[in-house]
Amino acid sequence: MSLKENSPDLWALLDNDLPLLEDDFKYYRVDKLLDDNDLAEGENAIRRIKKALESGRPNLNELSEAYVSLLSLYFRKPLPPEMRIRYEEVRRRLSNVLTNLGADLKRLDEKAKQRLSEKAKAAQQAQAAQAGQTAQQPKPQGTSPPPQQEPK
């Protein structure tokens, strides 16, 4: 018996949840939910999870790192309801698989939170810098007539 036959979460991840989440990343790319780096990181995490799980003997370190990458994606906008459901389902099922393999989920979740807070801080700094740059731009000249002087 393979690992896939022993775990309904593993089966659901490989045959249903991961392909749907991968499609969501492609579909919602237009909405700019993720910047290009996070989008690539998310797609890479899905590929790594699939590869690790399909092997039958998943490398716990590889699977754990992919889990952290997936959880530390910084979404620029709220997720559409159907994507949020699929994302949370992947997260829940992957947590179950990792727990069955003996992973320390508390440590992995903390690592993901740390990465996410770093990304959020960087995004805020970039927005502040962009806002400051916009505010410092000079106003165009010649858009309004010069004030009229009264004759003396």
Short mmCIF file of C-alpha atoms in Angstrom, two decimals:
data_model
loop_
_atom_site.label_atom_id
_atom_site.label_comp_id
_atom_site.label_asym_id
_atom_site.label_seq_id
_atom_site.Cartn_x
_atom_site.Cartn_y
_atom_site.Cartn_z
CA MET A 1 0.00 0.00 0.00
CA SER A 2 1.24 3.45 -0.83
CA LEU A 3 1.16 6.50 1.38
CA LYS A 4 -1.58 7.89 -0.85
CA GLU A 5 -3.89 4.96 -0.09
CA ASN A 6 -3.43 5.41 3.66
CA SER A 7 -4.36 9.08 3.87
CA PRO A 8 -7.60 10.63 2.58
CA ASP A 9 -6.06 14.09 3.10
CA LEU A 10 -3.14 13.17 0.88
CA TRP A 11 -5.45 11.84 -1.81
CA ALA A 12 -7.64 14.96 -1.69
CA LEU A 13 -4.60 17.25 -1.85
CA LEU A 14 -3.09 15.57 -4.89
CA ASP A 15 -6.23 14.90 -6.89
CA ASN A 16 -8.39 17.88 -6.02
CA ASP A 17 -7.19 20.71 -3.79
CA LEU A 18 -3.72 21.48 -5.17
CA PRO A 19 -4.84 21.51 -8.84
CA LEU A 20 -7.74 23.82 -7.95
CA LEU A 21 -5.52 26.20 -5.98
CA GLU A 22 -3.02 26.20 -8.85
CA ASP A 23 -5.85 27.16 -11.22
CA ASP A 24 -6.91 29.91 -8.81
CA PHE A 25 -3.41 31.39 -8.90
CA LYS A 26 -3.56 31.47 -12.69
CA TYR A 27 -7.11 32.81 -12.85
CA TYR A 28 -6.72 35.53 -10.22
CA ARG A 29 -3.33 36.63 -11.55
CA VAL A 30 -5.22 39.36 -13.41
CA ASP A 31 -6.58 40.77 -10.12
CA LYS A 32 -3.05 41.22 -8.73
CA LEU A 33 -3.89 39.40 -5.48
CA LEU A 34 -0.19 38.54 -5.27
CA ASP A 35 2.84 40.36 -6.56
CA ASP A 36 5.00 38.48 -9.08
CA ASN A 37 7.42 37.18 -6.44
CA ASP A 38 4.68 35.78 -4.21
CA LEU A 39 2.86 34.33 -7.20
CA ALA A 40 5.99 32.49 -8.29
CA GLU A 41 6.60 31.37 -4.70
CA GLY A 42 3.05 30.02 -4.43
CA GLU A 43 3.24 28.15 -7.72
CA ASN A 44 6.64 26.75 -6.75
CA ALA A 45 5.29 25.64 -3.34
CA ILE A 46 2.44 23.76 -5.02
CA ARG A 47 4.88 22.01 -7.40
CA ARG A 48 7.14 21.04 -4.49
CA ILE A 49 4.22 19.71 -2.45
CA LYS A 50 2.95 17.65 -5.39
CA LYS A 51 6.40 16.26 -6.09
CA ALA A 52 7.01 15.37 -2.45
CA LEU A 53 3.64 13.71 -1.98
CA GLU A 54 3.65 11.82 -5.28
CA SER A 55 7.00 10.24 -4.46
CA GLY A 56 5.38 8.00 -1.85
CA ARG A 57 8.11 8.87 0.64
CA PRO A 58 7.86 12.59 1.21
CA ASN A 59 10.90 14.47 2.42
CA LEU A 60 9.65 16.13 5.61
CA ASN A 61 12.03 19.09 5.28
CA GLU A 62 11.01 19.78 1.67
CA LEU A 63 7.33 19.44 2.48
CA SER A 64 7.68 21.64 5.57
CA GLU A 65 9.46 24.39 3.63
CA ALA A 66 6.79 24.31 0.91
CA TYR A 67 4.12 24.54 3.63
CA VAL A 68 5.79 27.62 5.12
CA SER A 69 6.10 29.19 1.65
CA LEU A 70 2.42 28.64 0.95
CA LEU A 71 1.35 30.03 4.32
CA SER A 72 3.57 33.10 4.04
CA LEU A 73 2.08 34.39 0.78
CA TYR A 74 1.17 38.07 1.15
CA PHE A 75 -2.19 38.69 -0.50
CA ARG A 76 -2.62 42.32 -1.57
CA LYS A 77 -6.42 42.11 -1.54
CA PRO A 78 -8.94 39.93 0.26
CA LEU A 79 -9.32 36.56 -1.41
CA PRO A 80 -12.54 35.83 -3.27
CA PRO A 81 -14.70 33.48 -1.14
CA GLU A 82 -14.22 30.42 -3.33
CA MET A 83 -10.44 30.86 -3.43
CA ARG A 84 -10.29 31.43 0.34
CA ILE A 85 -12.14 28.14 0.88
CA ARG A 86 -9.73 26.22 -1.36
CA TYR A 87 -6.66 27.90 0.16
CA GLU A 88 -7.82 27.09 3.70
CA GLU A 89 -8.63 23.51 2.67
CA VAL A 90 -5.12 23.01 1.28
CA ARG A 91 -3.70 24.49 4.45
CA ARG A 92 -5.83 22.22 6.68
CA ARG A 93 -5.14 19.03 4.74
CA LEU A 94 -1.43 19.74 4.43
CA SER A 95 -1.29 20.38 8.18
CA ASN A 96 -2.86 16.95 8.76
CA VAL A 97 -0.36 15.25 6.43
CA LEU A 98 2.58 17.00 8.09
CA THR A 99 1.29 16.07 11.55
CA ASN A 100 1.03 12.42 10.45
CA LEU A 101 4.64 12.63 9.26
CA GLY A 102 5.76 14.02 12.62
CA ALA A 103 6.29 17.70 11.78
CA ASP A 104 6.25 20.41 14.45
CA LEU A 105 3.37 22.51 13.10
CA LYS A 106 3.66 25.14 15.82
CA ARG A 107 7.23 25.91 14.76
CA LEU A 108 6.29 25.92 11.07
CA ASP A 109 3.32 28.25 11.67
CA GLU A 110 5.54 30.65 13.62
CA LYS A 111 8.08 30.63 10.81
CA ALA A 112 5.32 31.42 8.28
CA LYS A 113 3.97 34.25 10.46
CA GLN A 114 7.46 35.74 10.73
CA ARG A 115 7.94 35.69 6.94
CA LEU A 116 4.48 37.13 6.40
CA SER A 117 5.08 40.01 8.82
CA GLU A 118 8.38 40.79 7.06
CA LYS A 119 6.58 40.87 3.70
CA ALA A 120 3.80 43.07 5.08
CA LYS A 121 6.34 45.50 6.56
CA ALA A 122 8.22 45.67 3.25
CA ALA A 123 4.96 46.29 1.35
CA GLN A 124 4.00 49.11 3.75
CA GLN A 125 7.41 50.71 3.38
CA ALA A 126 7.13 50.52 -0.39
CA GLN A 127 3.68 52.12 -0.29
CA ALA A 128 4.92 54.88 2.03
CA ALA A 129 7.89 55.55 -0.22
CA GLN A 130 5.65 55.66 -3.26
CA ALA A 131 3.19 58.00 -1.51
CA GLY A 132 6.04 60.28 -0.44
CA GLN A 133 7.41 60.32 -3.96
CA THR A 134 4.00 61.23 -5.36
CA ALA A 135 3.53 64.03 -2.81
CA GLN A 136 6.94 65.56 -3.64
CA GLN A 137 6.32 65.76 -7.37
CA PRO A 138 6.13 69.40 -8.51
CA LYS A 139 2.82 70.70 -9.72
CA PRO A 140 2.71 71.41 -13.45
CA GLN A 141 3.25 75.04 -14.37
CA GLY A 142 0.93 77.05 -16.55
CA THR A 143 -2.27 75.27 -15.67
CA SER A 144 -3.98 78.33 -14.28
CA PRO A 145 -3.80 81.93 -15.48
CA PRO A 146 -1.46 84.24 -13.58
CA PRO A 147 -3.18 86.56 -11.10
CA GLN A 148 -4.32 89.87 -12.54
CA GLN A 149 -2.76 92.98 -11.10
CA GLU A 150 -4.97 95.98 -10.55
CA PRO A 151 -3.87 99.18 -12.31
CA LYS A 152 -2.59 101.90 -9.94
#
